[in-house]
Coordinates of C-alpha atoms and ligand atoms in Angstrom, one line a residue:
X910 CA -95.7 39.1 -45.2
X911 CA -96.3 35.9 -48.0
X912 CA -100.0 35.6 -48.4
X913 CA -101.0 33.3 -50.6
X914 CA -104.7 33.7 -52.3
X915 CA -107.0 30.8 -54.2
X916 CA -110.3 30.3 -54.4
X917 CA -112.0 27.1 -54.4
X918 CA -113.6 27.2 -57.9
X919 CA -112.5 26.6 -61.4
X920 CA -115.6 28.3 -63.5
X921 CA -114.6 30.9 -65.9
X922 CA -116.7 33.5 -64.5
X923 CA -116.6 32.2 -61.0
X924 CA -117.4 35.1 -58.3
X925 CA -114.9 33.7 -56.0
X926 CA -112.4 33.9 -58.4
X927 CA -113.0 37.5 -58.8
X928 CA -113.5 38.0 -55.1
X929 CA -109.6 36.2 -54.8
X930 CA -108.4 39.0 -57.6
X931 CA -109.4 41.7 -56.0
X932 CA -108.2 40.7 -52.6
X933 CA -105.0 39.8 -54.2
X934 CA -104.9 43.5 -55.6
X935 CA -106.3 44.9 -52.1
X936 CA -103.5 43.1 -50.2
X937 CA -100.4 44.0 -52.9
X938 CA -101.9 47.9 -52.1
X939 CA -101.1 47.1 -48.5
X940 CA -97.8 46.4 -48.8
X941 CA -98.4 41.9 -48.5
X942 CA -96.0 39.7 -50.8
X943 CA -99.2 38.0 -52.4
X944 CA -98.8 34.9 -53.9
X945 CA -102.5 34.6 -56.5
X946 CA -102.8 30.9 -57.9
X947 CA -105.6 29.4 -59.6
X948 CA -106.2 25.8 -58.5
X949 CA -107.0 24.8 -62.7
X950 CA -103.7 25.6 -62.9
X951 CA -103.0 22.8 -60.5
X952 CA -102.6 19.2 -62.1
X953 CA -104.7 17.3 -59.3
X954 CA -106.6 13.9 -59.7
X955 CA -109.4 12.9 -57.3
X956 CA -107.6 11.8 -54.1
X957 CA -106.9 7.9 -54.5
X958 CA -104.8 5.8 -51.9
X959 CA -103.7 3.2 -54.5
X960 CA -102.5 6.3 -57.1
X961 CA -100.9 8.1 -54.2
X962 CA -99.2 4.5 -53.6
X963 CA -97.4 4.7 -56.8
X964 CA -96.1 8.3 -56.5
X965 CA -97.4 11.8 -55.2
X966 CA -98.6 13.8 -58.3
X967 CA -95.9 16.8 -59.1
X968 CA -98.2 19.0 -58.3
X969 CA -99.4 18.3 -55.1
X970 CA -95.6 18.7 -54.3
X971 CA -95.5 22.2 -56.1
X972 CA -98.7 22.8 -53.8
X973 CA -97.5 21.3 -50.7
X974 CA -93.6 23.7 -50.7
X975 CA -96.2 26.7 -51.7
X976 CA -98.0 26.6 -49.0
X977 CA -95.5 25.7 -46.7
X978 CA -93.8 28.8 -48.0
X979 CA -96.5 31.4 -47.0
X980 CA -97.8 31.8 -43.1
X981 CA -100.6 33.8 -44.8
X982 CA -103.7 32.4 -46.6
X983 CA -106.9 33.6 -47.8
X984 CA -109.2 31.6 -48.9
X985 CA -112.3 32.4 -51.2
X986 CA -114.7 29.6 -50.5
X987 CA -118.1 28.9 -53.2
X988 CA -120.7 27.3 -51.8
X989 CA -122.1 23.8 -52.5
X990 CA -124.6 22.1 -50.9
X991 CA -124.3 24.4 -47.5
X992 CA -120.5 23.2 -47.6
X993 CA -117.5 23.8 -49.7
X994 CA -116.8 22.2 -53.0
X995 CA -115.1 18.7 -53.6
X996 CA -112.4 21.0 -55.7
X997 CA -111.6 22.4 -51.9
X998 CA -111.8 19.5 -50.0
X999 CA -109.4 17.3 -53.0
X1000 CA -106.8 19.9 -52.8
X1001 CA -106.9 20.0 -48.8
X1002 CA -106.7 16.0 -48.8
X1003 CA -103.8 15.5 -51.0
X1004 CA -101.8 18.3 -49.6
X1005 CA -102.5 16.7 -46.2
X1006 CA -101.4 13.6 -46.9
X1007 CA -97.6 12.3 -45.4
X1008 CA -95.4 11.5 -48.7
X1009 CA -94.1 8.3 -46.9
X1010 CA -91.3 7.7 -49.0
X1011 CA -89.9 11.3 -48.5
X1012 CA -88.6 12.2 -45.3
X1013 CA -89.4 16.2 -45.7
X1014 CA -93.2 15.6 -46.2
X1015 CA -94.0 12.6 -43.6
X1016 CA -95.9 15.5 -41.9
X1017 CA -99.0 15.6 -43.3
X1018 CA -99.7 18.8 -42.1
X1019 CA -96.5 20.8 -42.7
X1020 CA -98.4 23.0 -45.1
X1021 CA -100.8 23.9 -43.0
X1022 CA -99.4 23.9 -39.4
X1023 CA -99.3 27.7 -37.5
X1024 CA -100.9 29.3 -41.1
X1025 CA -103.4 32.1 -40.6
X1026 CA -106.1 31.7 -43.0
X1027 CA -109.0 34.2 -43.6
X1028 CA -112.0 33.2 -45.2
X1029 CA -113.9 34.8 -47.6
X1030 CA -117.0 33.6 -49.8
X1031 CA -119.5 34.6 -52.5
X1032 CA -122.6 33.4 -53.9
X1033 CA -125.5 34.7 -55.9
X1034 CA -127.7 34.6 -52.9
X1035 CA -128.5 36.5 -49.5
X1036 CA -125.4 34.4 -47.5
X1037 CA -123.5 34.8 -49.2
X1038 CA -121.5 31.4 -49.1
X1039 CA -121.5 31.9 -45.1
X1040 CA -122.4 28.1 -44.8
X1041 CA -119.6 27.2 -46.9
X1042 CA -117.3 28.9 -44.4
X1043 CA -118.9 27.5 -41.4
X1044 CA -117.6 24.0 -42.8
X1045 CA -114.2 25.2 -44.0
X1046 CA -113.1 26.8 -41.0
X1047 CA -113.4 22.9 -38.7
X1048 CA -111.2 21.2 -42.1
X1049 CA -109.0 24.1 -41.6
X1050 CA -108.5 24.1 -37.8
X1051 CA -108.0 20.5 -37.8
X1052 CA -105.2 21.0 -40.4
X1053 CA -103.6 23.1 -37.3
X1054 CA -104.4 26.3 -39.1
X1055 CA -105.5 29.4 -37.3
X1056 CA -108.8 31.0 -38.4
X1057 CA -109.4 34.6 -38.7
X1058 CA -112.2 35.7 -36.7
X1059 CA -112.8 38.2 -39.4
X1060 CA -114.3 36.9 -42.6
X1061 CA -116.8 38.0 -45.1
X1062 CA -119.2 36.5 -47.3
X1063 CA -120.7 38.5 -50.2
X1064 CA -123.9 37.8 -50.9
X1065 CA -125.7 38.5 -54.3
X1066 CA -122.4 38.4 -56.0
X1067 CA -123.5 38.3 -59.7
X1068 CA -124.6 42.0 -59.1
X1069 CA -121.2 42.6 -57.0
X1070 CA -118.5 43.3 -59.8
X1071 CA -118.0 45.6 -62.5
X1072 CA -117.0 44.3 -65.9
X1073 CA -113.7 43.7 -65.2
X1074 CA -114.4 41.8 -62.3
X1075 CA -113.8 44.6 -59.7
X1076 CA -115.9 44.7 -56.7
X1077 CA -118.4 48.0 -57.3
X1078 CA -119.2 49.0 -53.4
X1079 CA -116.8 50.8 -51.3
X1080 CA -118.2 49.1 -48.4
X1081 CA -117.7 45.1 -49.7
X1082 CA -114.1 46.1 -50.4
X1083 CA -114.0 47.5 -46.7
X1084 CA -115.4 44.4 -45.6
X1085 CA -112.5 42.4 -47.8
X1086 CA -109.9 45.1 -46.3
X1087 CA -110.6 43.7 -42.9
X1088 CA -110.2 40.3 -43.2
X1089 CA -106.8 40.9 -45.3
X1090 CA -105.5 43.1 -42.3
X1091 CA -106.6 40.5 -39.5
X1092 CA -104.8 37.7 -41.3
X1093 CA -101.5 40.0 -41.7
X1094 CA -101.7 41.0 -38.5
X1095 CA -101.8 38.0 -37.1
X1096 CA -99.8 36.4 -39.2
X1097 CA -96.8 38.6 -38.5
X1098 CA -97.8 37.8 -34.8
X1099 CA -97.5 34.2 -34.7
X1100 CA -94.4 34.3 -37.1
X1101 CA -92.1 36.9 -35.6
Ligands
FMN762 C1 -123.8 21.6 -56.9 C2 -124.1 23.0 -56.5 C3 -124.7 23.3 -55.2 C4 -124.9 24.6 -54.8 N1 -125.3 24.8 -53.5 C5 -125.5 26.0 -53.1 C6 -125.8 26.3 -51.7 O1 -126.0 25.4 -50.9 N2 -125.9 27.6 -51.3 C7 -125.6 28.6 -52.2 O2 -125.7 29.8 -51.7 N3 -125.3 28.4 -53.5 C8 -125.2 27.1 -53.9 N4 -124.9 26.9 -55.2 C9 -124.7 28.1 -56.1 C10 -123.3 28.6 -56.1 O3 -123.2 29.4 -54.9 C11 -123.0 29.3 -57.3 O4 -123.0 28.4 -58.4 C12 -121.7 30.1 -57.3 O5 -121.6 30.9 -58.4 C13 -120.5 29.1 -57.2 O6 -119.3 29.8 -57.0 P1 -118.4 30.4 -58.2 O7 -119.2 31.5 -58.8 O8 -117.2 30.9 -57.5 O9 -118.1 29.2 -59.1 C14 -124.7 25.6 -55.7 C15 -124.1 25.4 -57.0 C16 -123.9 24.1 -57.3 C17 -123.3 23.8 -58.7

C-alpha cells in the first residue's frame, strides 16, 4: 500500500515534522510503500486566482500526480489558532483547484477523491493539536476524502522525542501504530 506522509509545518524543529518521521519509519516497519515529503520542499505561492490564470505553478502539478498516486495519507496537523495552519490550508487549495486548460486535472478533486487519510497532531500543550484536527477532518471530507476514525494527538510534544527526533514512550508510538494500521486497512479496503 502507497502512503504518503507530510506534515503541515515548515519550522526546523517542528514536532509535527518529527511526529511525520517517525510515522513514516513506523509504517515502512509494517511493510507500507511510504511516500515522506516535506511541504518546504514544495515551490507553492499563496493561492491567487489571477497567478493561477496565467499558469498552475510546477509544483502544485508535482503535488497534485503525488497525491493522486497514493490512496493512503497521513497527515500531521500543528495547531494554530484552534485550527490548522494557512501552510495546510494553501496546499489543500491549490491542489484542489481544476487546471482548466488541462483536460487530466479539470477535477479539482482527483487528488483527493476515495483517499484514506489519518490524522495526527502535536503541540506543546495538553491537546495536543486535537482542535486542529477537528477542523481538518470537514476540509478533508469535503475534498471526498475518507477520515480515519483513529487519530492521535500528542500533547506536550517538546518533552515527546528524543534527540534525534524519535518519539520516547512506547505507548505514543502505540497510539501512532493505530492510526497507521486503520488507514492501511482501510485503504486496502476501499482500493481492492
Ligand atoms: C500563530 C500561532 C497560533 C497558535 N495557536 C495554538 C493553538 O491554538 N493551540 C495550540 O495548542 N498551540 C498553538 N500554537 C502553538 C503551536 O502548537 C506550536 O507552535 C507548535 O510547535 C507548532 O507546530 P510545529 O512544532 O509542528 O511547528 C500556536 C502557534 C502559533 C505560531
Amino acid at each position: 500500500m502507497k502512503l504518503l506522509i507530510f506534515a503541515g509545518s515548515t519550522r526546523l524543529q517542528s514536532h509535527n515534522r518529527k511526529l511525520a518521521h517517525n510515522a513514516a519509519t513506523q509504517a515502512r516497519a509494517v511493510g507500507a510503500e511510504v511516500t515522506h515529503i516535506e511541504l518546504a520542499d514544495y515551490d507553492i505561492p499563496m493561492y491567487n486566482a489571477d497567478l493561477e490564470a496565467v499558469a498552475t505553478p510546477p509544483d502544485v502539478m508535482r503535488l497534485k500526480v503525488l497525491m493522486h498516486e497514493h490512496p493512503a495519507w497521513i497527515i500531521c496537523s500543528p495547531e494554530y489558532n484552534g485550527s490548522y495552519t494557512a501552510l495546510l490550508k494553501n496546499t489543500v487549495d491549490w491542489v484542489s483547484s481544476p487546471v482548466q486548460a488541462d483536460p487530466a486535472w479539470t477535477d479539482g478533486f482527483k487528488s483527493f477523491r476515495g483517499k484514506v487519510v489519518g490524522m495526527l497532531s502535536a503541540a506543546p500543550g495538553m491537546l495536543g493539536g486535537l482542535r486542529s484536527q477537528s477542523h481538518l477532518a470537514p476540509l478533508m471530507l469535503n475534498a471526498q476524502c475518507w477520515i480515519a476514525p483513529q487519530a492521535f494527538a500528542l500533547g506536550r510534544a517538546a518533552e515527546a522525542f528524543d534527540s534525534k527526533g524519535d518519539l520516547i514512550s512506547e505507548s505514543h508510538r502505540n497510539s501512532v501504530q493505530a492510526v497507521i494500521d486503520q488507514v492501511l486497512w482501510a485503504a486496502q479496503r476501499l482500493h481492492d
